[in-house]
PDB file of C-alpha atoms and ligand atoms in Angstrom:
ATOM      1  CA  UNK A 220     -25.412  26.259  13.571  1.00 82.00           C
ATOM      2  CA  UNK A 221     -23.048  23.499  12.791  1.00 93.00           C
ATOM      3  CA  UNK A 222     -24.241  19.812  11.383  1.00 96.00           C
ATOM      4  CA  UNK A 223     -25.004  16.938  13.471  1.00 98.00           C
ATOM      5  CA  UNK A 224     -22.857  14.161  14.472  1.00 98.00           C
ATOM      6  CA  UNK A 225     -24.285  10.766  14.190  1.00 98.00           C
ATOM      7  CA  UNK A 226     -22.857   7.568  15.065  1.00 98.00           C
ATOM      8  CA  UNK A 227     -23.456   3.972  14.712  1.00 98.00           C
ATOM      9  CA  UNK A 228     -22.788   1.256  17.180  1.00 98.00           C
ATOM     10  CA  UNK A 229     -22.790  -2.059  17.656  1.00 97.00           C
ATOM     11  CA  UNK A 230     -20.937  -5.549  18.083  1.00 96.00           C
ATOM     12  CA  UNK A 231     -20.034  -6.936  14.592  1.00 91.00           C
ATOM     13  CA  UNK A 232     -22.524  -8.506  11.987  1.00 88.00           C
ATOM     14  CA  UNK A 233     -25.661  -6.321  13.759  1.00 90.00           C
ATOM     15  CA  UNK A 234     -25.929  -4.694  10.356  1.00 91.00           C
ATOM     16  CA  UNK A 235     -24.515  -1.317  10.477  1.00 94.00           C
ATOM     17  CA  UNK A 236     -23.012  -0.611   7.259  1.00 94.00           C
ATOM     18  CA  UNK A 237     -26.435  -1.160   5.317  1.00 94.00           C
ATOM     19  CA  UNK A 238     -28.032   1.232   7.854  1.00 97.00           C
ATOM     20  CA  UNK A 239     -25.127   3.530   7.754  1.00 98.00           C
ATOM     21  CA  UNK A 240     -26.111   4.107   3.743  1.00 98.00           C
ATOM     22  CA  UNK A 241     -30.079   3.715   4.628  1.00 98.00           C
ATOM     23  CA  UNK A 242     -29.435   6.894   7.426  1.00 98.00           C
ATOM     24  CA  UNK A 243     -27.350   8.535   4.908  1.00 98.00           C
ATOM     25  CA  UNK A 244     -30.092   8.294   1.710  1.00 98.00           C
ATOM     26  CA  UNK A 245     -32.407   9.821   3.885  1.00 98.00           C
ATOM     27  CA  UNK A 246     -30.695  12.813   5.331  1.00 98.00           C
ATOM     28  CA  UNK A 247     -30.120  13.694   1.473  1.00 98.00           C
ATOM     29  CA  UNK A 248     -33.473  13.134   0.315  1.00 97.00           C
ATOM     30  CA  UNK A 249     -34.372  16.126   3.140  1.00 95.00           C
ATOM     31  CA  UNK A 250     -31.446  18.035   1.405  1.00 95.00           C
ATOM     32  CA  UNK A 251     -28.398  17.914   3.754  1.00 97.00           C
ATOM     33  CA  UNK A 252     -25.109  16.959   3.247  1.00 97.00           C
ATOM     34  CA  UNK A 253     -23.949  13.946   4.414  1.00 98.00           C
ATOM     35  CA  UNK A 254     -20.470  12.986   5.393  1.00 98.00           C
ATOM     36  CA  UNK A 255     -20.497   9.070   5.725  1.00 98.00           C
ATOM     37  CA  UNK A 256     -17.188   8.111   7.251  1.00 98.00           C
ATOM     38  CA  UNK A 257     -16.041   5.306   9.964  1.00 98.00           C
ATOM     39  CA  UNK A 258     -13.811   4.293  12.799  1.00 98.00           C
ATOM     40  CA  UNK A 259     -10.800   3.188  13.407  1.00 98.00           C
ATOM     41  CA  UNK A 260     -10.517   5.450   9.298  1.00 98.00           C
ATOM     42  CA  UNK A 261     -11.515   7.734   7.837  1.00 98.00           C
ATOM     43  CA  UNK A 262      -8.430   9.577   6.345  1.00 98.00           C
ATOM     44  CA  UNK A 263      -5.713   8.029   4.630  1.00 98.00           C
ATOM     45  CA  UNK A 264      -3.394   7.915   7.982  1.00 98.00           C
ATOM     46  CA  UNK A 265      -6.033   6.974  10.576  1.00 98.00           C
ATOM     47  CA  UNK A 266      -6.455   4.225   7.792  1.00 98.00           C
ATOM     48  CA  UNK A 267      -2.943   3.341   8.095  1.00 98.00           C
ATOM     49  CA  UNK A 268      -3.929   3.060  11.674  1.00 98.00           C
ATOM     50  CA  UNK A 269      -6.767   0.756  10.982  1.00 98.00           C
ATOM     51  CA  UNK A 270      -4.628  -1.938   8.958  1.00 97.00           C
ATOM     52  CA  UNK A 271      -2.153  -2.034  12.235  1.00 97.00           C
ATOM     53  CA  UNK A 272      -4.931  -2.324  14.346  1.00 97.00           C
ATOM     54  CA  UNK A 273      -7.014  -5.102  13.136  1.00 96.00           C
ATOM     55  CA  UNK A 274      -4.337  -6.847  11.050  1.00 94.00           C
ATOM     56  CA  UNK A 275      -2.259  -9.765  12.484  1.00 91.00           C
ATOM     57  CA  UNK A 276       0.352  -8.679  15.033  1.00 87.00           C
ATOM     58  CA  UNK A 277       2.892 -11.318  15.739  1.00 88.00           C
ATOM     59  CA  UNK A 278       4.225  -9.789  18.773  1.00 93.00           C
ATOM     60  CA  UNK A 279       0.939  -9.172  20.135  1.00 94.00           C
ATOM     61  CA  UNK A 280      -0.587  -5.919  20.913  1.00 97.00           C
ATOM     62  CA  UNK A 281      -0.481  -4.921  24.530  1.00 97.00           C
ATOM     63  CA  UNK A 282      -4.270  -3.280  25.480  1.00 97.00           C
ATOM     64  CA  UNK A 283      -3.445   0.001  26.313  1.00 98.00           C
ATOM     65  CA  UNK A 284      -1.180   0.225  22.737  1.00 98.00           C
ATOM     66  CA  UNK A 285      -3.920  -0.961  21.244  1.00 98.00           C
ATOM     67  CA  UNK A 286      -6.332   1.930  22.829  1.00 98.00           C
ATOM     68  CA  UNK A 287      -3.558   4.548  22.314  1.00 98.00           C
ATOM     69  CA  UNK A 288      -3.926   3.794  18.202  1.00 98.00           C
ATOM     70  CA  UNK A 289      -7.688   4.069  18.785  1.00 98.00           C
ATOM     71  CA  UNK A 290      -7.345   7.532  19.768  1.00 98.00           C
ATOM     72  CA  UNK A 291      -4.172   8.162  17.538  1.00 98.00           C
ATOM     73  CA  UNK A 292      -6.588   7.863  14.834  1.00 98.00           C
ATOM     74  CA  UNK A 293      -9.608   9.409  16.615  1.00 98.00           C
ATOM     75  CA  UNK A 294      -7.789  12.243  16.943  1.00 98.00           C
ATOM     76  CA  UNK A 295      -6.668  12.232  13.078  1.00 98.00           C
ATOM     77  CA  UNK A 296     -10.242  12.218  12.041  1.00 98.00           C
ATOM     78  CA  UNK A 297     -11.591  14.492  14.273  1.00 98.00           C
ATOM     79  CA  UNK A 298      -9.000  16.963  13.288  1.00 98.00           C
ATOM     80  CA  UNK A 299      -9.021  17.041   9.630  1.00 98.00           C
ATOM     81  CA  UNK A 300     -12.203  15.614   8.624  1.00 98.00           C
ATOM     82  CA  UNK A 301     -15.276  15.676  11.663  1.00 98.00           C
ATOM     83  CA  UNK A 302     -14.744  18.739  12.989  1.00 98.00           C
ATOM     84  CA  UNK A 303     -14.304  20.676   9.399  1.00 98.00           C
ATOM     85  CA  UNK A 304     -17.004  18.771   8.130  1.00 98.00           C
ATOM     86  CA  UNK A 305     -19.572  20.284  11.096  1.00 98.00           C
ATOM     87  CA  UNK A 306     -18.311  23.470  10.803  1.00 98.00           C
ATOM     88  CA  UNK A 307     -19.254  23.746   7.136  1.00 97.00           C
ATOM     89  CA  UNK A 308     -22.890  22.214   8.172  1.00 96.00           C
ATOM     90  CA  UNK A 309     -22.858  18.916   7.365  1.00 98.00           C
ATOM     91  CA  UNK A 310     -23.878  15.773   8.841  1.00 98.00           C
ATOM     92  CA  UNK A 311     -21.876  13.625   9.633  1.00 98.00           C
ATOM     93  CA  UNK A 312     -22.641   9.753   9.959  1.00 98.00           C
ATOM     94  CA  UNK A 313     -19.926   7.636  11.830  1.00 98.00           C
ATOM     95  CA  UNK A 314     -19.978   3.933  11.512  1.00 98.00           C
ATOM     96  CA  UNK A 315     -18.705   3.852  15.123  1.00 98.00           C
ATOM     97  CA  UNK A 316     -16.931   6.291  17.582  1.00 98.00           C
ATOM     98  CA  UNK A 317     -15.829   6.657  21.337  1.00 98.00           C
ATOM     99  CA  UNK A 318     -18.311   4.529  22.533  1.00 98.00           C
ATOM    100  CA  UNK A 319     -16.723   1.517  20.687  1.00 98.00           C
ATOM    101  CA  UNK A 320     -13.259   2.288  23.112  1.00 98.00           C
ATOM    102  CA  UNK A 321     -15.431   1.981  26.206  1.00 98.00           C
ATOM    103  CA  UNK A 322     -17.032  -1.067  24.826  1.00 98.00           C
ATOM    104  CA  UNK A 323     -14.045  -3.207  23.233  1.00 98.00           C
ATOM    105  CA  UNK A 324     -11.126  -1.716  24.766  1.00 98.00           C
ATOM    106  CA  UNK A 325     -13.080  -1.229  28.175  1.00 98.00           C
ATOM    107  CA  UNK A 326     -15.505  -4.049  27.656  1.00 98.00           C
ATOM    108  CA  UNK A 327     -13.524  -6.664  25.803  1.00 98.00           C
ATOM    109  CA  UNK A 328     -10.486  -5.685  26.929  1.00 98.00           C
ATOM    110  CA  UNK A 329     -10.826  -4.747  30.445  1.00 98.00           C
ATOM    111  CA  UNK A 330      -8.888  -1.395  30.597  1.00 98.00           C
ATOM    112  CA  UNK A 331      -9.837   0.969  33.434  1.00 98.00           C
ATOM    113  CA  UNK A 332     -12.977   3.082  32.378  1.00 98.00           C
ATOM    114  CA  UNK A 333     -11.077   6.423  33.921  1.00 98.00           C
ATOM    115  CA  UNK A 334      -8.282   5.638  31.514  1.00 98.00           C
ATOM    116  CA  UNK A 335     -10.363   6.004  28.564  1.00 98.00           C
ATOM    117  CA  UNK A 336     -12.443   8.815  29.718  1.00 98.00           C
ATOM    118  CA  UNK A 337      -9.038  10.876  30.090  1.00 98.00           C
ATOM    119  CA  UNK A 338      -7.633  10.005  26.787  1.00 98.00           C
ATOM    120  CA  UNK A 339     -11.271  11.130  25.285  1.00 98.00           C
ATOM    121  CA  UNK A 340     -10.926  14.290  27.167  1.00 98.00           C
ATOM    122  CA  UNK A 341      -7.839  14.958  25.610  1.00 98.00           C
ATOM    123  CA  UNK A 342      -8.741  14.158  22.281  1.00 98.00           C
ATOM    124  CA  UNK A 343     -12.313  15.057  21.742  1.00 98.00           C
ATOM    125  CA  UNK A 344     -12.278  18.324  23.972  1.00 98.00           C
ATOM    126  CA  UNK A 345     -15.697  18.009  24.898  1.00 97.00           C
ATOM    127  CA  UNK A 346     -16.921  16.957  21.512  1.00 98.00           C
ATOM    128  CA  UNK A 347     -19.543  14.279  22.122  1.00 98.00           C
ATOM    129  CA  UNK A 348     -22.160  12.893  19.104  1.00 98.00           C
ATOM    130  CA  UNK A 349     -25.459  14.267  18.939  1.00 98.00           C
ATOM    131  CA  UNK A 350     -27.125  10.998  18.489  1.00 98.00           C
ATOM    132  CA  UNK A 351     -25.959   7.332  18.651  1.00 98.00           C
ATOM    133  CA  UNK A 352     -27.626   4.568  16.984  1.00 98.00           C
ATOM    134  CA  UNK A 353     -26.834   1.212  19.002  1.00 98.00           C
ATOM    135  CA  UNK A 354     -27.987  -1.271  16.971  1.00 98.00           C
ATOM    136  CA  UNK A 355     -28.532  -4.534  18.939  1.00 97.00           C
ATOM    137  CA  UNK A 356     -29.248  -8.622  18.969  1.00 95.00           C
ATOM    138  CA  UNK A 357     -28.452 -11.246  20.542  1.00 93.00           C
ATOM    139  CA  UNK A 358     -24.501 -12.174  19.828  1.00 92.00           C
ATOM    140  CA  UNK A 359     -25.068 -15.519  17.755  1.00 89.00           C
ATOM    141  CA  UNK A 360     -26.900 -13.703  15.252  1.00 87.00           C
ATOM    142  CA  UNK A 361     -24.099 -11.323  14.655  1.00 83.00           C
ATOM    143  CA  UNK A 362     -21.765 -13.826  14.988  1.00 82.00           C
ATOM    144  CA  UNK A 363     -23.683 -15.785  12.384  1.00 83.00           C
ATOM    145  CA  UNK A 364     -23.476 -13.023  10.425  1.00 83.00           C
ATOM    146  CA  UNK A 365     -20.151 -11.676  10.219  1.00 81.00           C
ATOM    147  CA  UNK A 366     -19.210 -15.165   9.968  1.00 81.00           C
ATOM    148  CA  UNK A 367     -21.511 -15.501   6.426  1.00 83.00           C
ATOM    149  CA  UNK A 368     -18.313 -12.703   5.081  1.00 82.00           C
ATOM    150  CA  UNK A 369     -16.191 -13.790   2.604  1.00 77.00           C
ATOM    151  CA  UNK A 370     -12.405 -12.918   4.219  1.00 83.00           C
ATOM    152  CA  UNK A 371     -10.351 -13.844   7.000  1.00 87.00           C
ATOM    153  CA  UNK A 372     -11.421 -12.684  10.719  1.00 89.00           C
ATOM    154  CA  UNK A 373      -9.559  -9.996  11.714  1.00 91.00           C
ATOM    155  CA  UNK A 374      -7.924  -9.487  14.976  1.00 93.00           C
ATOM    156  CA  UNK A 375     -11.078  -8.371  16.720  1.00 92.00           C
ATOM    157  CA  UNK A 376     -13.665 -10.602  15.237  1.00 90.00           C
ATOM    158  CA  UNK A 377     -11.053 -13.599  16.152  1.00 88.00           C
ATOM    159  CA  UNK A 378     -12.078 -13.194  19.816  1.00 90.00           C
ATOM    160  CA  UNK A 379     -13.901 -15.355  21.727  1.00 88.00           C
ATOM    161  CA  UNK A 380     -17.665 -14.814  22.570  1.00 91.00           C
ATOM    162  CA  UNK A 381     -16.978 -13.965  26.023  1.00 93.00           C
ATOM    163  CA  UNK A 382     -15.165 -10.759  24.932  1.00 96.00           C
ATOM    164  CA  UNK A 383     -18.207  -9.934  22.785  1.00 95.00           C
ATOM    165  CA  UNK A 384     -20.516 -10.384  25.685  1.00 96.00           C
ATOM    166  CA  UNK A 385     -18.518  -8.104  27.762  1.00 97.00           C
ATOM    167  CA  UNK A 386     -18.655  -5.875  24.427  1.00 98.00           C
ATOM    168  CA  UNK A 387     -22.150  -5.833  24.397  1.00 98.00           C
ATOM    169  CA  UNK A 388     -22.994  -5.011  27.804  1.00 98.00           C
ATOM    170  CA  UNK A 389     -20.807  -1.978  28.032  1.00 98.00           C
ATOM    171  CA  UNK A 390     -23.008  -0.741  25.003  1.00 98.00           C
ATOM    172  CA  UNK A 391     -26.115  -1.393  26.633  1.00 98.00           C
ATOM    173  CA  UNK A 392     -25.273  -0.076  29.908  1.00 98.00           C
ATOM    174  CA  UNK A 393     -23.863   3.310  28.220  1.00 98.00           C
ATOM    175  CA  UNK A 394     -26.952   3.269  26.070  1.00 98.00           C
ATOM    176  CA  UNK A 395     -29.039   3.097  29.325  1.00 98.00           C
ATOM    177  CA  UNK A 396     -26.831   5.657  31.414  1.00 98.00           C
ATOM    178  CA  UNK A 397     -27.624   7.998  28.836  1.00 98.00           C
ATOM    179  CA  UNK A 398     -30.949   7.658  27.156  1.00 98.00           C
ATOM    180  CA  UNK A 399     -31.327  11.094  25.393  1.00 97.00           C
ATOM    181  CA  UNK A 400     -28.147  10.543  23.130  1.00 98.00           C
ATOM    182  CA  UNK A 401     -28.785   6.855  22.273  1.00 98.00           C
ATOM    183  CA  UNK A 402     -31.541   5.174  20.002  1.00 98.00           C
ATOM    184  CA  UNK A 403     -31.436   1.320  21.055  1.00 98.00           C
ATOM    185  CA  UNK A 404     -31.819  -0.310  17.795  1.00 98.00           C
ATOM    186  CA  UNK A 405     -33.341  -4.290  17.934  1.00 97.00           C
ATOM    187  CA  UNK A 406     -31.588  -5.317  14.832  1.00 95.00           C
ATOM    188  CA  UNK A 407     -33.034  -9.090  15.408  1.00 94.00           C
ATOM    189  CA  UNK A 408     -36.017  -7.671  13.484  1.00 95.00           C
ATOM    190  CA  UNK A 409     -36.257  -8.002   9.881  1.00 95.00           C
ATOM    191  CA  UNK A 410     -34.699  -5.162   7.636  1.00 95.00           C
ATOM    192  CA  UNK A 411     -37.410  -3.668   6.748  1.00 97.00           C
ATOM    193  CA  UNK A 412     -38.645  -3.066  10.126  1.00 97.00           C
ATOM    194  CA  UNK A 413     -35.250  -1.645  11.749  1.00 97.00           C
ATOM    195  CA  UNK A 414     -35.395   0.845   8.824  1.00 97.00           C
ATOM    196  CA  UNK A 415     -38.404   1.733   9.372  1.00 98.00           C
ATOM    197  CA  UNK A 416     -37.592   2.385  13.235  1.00 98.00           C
ATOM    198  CA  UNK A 417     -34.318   4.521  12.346  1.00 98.00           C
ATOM    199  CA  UNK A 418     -36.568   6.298   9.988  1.00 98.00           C
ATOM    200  CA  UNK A 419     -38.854   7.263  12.564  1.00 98.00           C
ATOM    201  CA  UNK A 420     -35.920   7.998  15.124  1.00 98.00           C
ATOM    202  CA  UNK A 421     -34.074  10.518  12.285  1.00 98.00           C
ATOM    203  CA  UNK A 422     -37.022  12.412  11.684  1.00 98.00           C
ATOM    204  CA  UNK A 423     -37.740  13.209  15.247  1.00 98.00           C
ATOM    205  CA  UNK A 424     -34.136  14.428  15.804  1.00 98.00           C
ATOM    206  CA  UNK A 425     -34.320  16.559  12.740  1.00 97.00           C
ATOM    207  CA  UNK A 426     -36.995  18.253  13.929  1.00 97.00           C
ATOM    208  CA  UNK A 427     -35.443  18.572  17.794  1.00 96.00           C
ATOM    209  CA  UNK A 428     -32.236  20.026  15.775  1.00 95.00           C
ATOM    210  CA  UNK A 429     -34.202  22.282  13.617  1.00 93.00           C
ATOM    211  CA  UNK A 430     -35.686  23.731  17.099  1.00 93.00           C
ATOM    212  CA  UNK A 431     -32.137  24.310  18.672  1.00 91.00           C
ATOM    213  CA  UNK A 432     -31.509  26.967  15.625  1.00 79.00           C
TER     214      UNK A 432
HETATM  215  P1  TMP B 295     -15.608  -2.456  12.103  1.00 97.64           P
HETATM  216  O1  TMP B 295     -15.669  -3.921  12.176  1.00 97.64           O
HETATM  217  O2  TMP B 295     -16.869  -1.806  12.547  1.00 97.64           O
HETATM  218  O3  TMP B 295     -15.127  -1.940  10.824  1.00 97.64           O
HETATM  219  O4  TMP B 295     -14.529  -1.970  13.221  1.00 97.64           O
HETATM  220  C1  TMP B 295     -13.274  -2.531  13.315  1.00 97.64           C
HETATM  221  C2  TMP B 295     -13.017  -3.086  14.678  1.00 97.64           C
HETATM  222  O5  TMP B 295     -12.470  -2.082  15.523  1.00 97.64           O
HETATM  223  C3  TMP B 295     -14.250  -3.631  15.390  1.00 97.64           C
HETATM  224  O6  TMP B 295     -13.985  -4.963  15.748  1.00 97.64           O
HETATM  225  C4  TMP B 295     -14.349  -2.796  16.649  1.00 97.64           C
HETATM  226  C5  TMP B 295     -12.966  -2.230  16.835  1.00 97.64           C
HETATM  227  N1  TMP B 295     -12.922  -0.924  17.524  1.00 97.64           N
HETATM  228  C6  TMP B 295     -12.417  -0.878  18.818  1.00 97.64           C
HETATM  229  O7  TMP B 295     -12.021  -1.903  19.370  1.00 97.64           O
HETATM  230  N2  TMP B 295     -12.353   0.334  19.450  1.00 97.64           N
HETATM  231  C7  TMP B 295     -12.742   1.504  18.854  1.00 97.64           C
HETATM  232  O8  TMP B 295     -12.668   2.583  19.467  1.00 97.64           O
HETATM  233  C8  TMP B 295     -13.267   1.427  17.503  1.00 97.64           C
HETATM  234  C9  TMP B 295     -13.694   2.676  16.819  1.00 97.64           C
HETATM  235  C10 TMP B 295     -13.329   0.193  16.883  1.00 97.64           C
END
């Protein structure tokens, strides 16, 4: 039996990365072995891909370029690091994954759902997550947030709220089309209280996965 493939979601400043670690700690302290990686990343060239796609771009990035890198690196990190990773029976925790192209790209962006769904066909050949966190609040608290960070905004979190909105509701309604995957996360609660809830959530897939064996 291979590991399990977690991943995080969520529109920026919801809180992920701290959860990502929280998720991680635990899975160890039950003795598995935890891959923490992320998206767009996660190897040194879908990295490379990361700085082009949320770096400045003075000619502008047409949408479906934009995707294409997505999945350029998607496919990267599947390839060399995901998929190896599983197969050696480890877990693997992905701050963000496909959903994230339905939700910005599709959401934000307004590409053609089908579009998407054939380049994630291509690339993921039928490899889905096990489990998806969507971590979720109403978007001026995570725009409070990610605003509280001490850099520049980068290309994404430059967009206006609208796009976020649009972000957001993609997630929820792909959290709702397919309740057994996804864990909707209120991250409006305090920190405590959201780790307490993944907690809970973690547990009972741990013991769903250790049935399947
Ligand atoms: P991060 O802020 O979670 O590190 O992610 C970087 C940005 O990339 C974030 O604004 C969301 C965006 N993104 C997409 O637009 N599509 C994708 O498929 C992924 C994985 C991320």
């Amino acid at each position: 039996m291979r590991g399990a493939f977690i991943t995080f979601e969520g529109v920026e400043g919801v809180g992920k990365s701290t959860l990502i670690e929280f998720a991680a700690a635990h899975l160890e302290s039950t003795g598995r072995i935890v891959l923490r990686t992320r998206e767009p990343g996660g190897t040194p060239l879908a990295e490379a891909i990361r700085s082009l796609l949320i770096g400045e771009c003075r000619e502008g990035m047409h949408a479906d370029t934009e995707l294409l890198l997505m999945f350029a690196a998607r496919n990267q990190h599947l390839e060399t690091r995901i998929r190896p990773a599983l197969d050696e029976n480890r877990w693997v925790l992905s701050d963000r994954f496909n959903d994230a192209s339905y939700a910005y790209q599709g959401g934000g962006r307004g590409i053609d759902m089908e579009r998407i769904r054939f380049l994630e066909c291509f690339v993921q050949r039928g490899l889905q997550p096990d489990l998806t966190f969507l971590l979720d609040a109403p978007l001026e608290i995570g725009m409070r947030r990610a605003a509280m960070r001490q850099r520049k905004a980068d290309r994404f979190e430059s967009e206006a709220m609208f796009f976020f909105e649009r972000v957001r509701n993609v997630y929820l309604e792909r959290a709702s089309l397919e309740p057994q995957r996804f864990r909707l996360i209120d991250a409006s609660q305090s920190l405590e209280a959201v780790q307490a809830e993944v907690r809970k959530k973690l547990d009972e897939f741990i013991a769903y996965w250790e049935e399947l064996k």
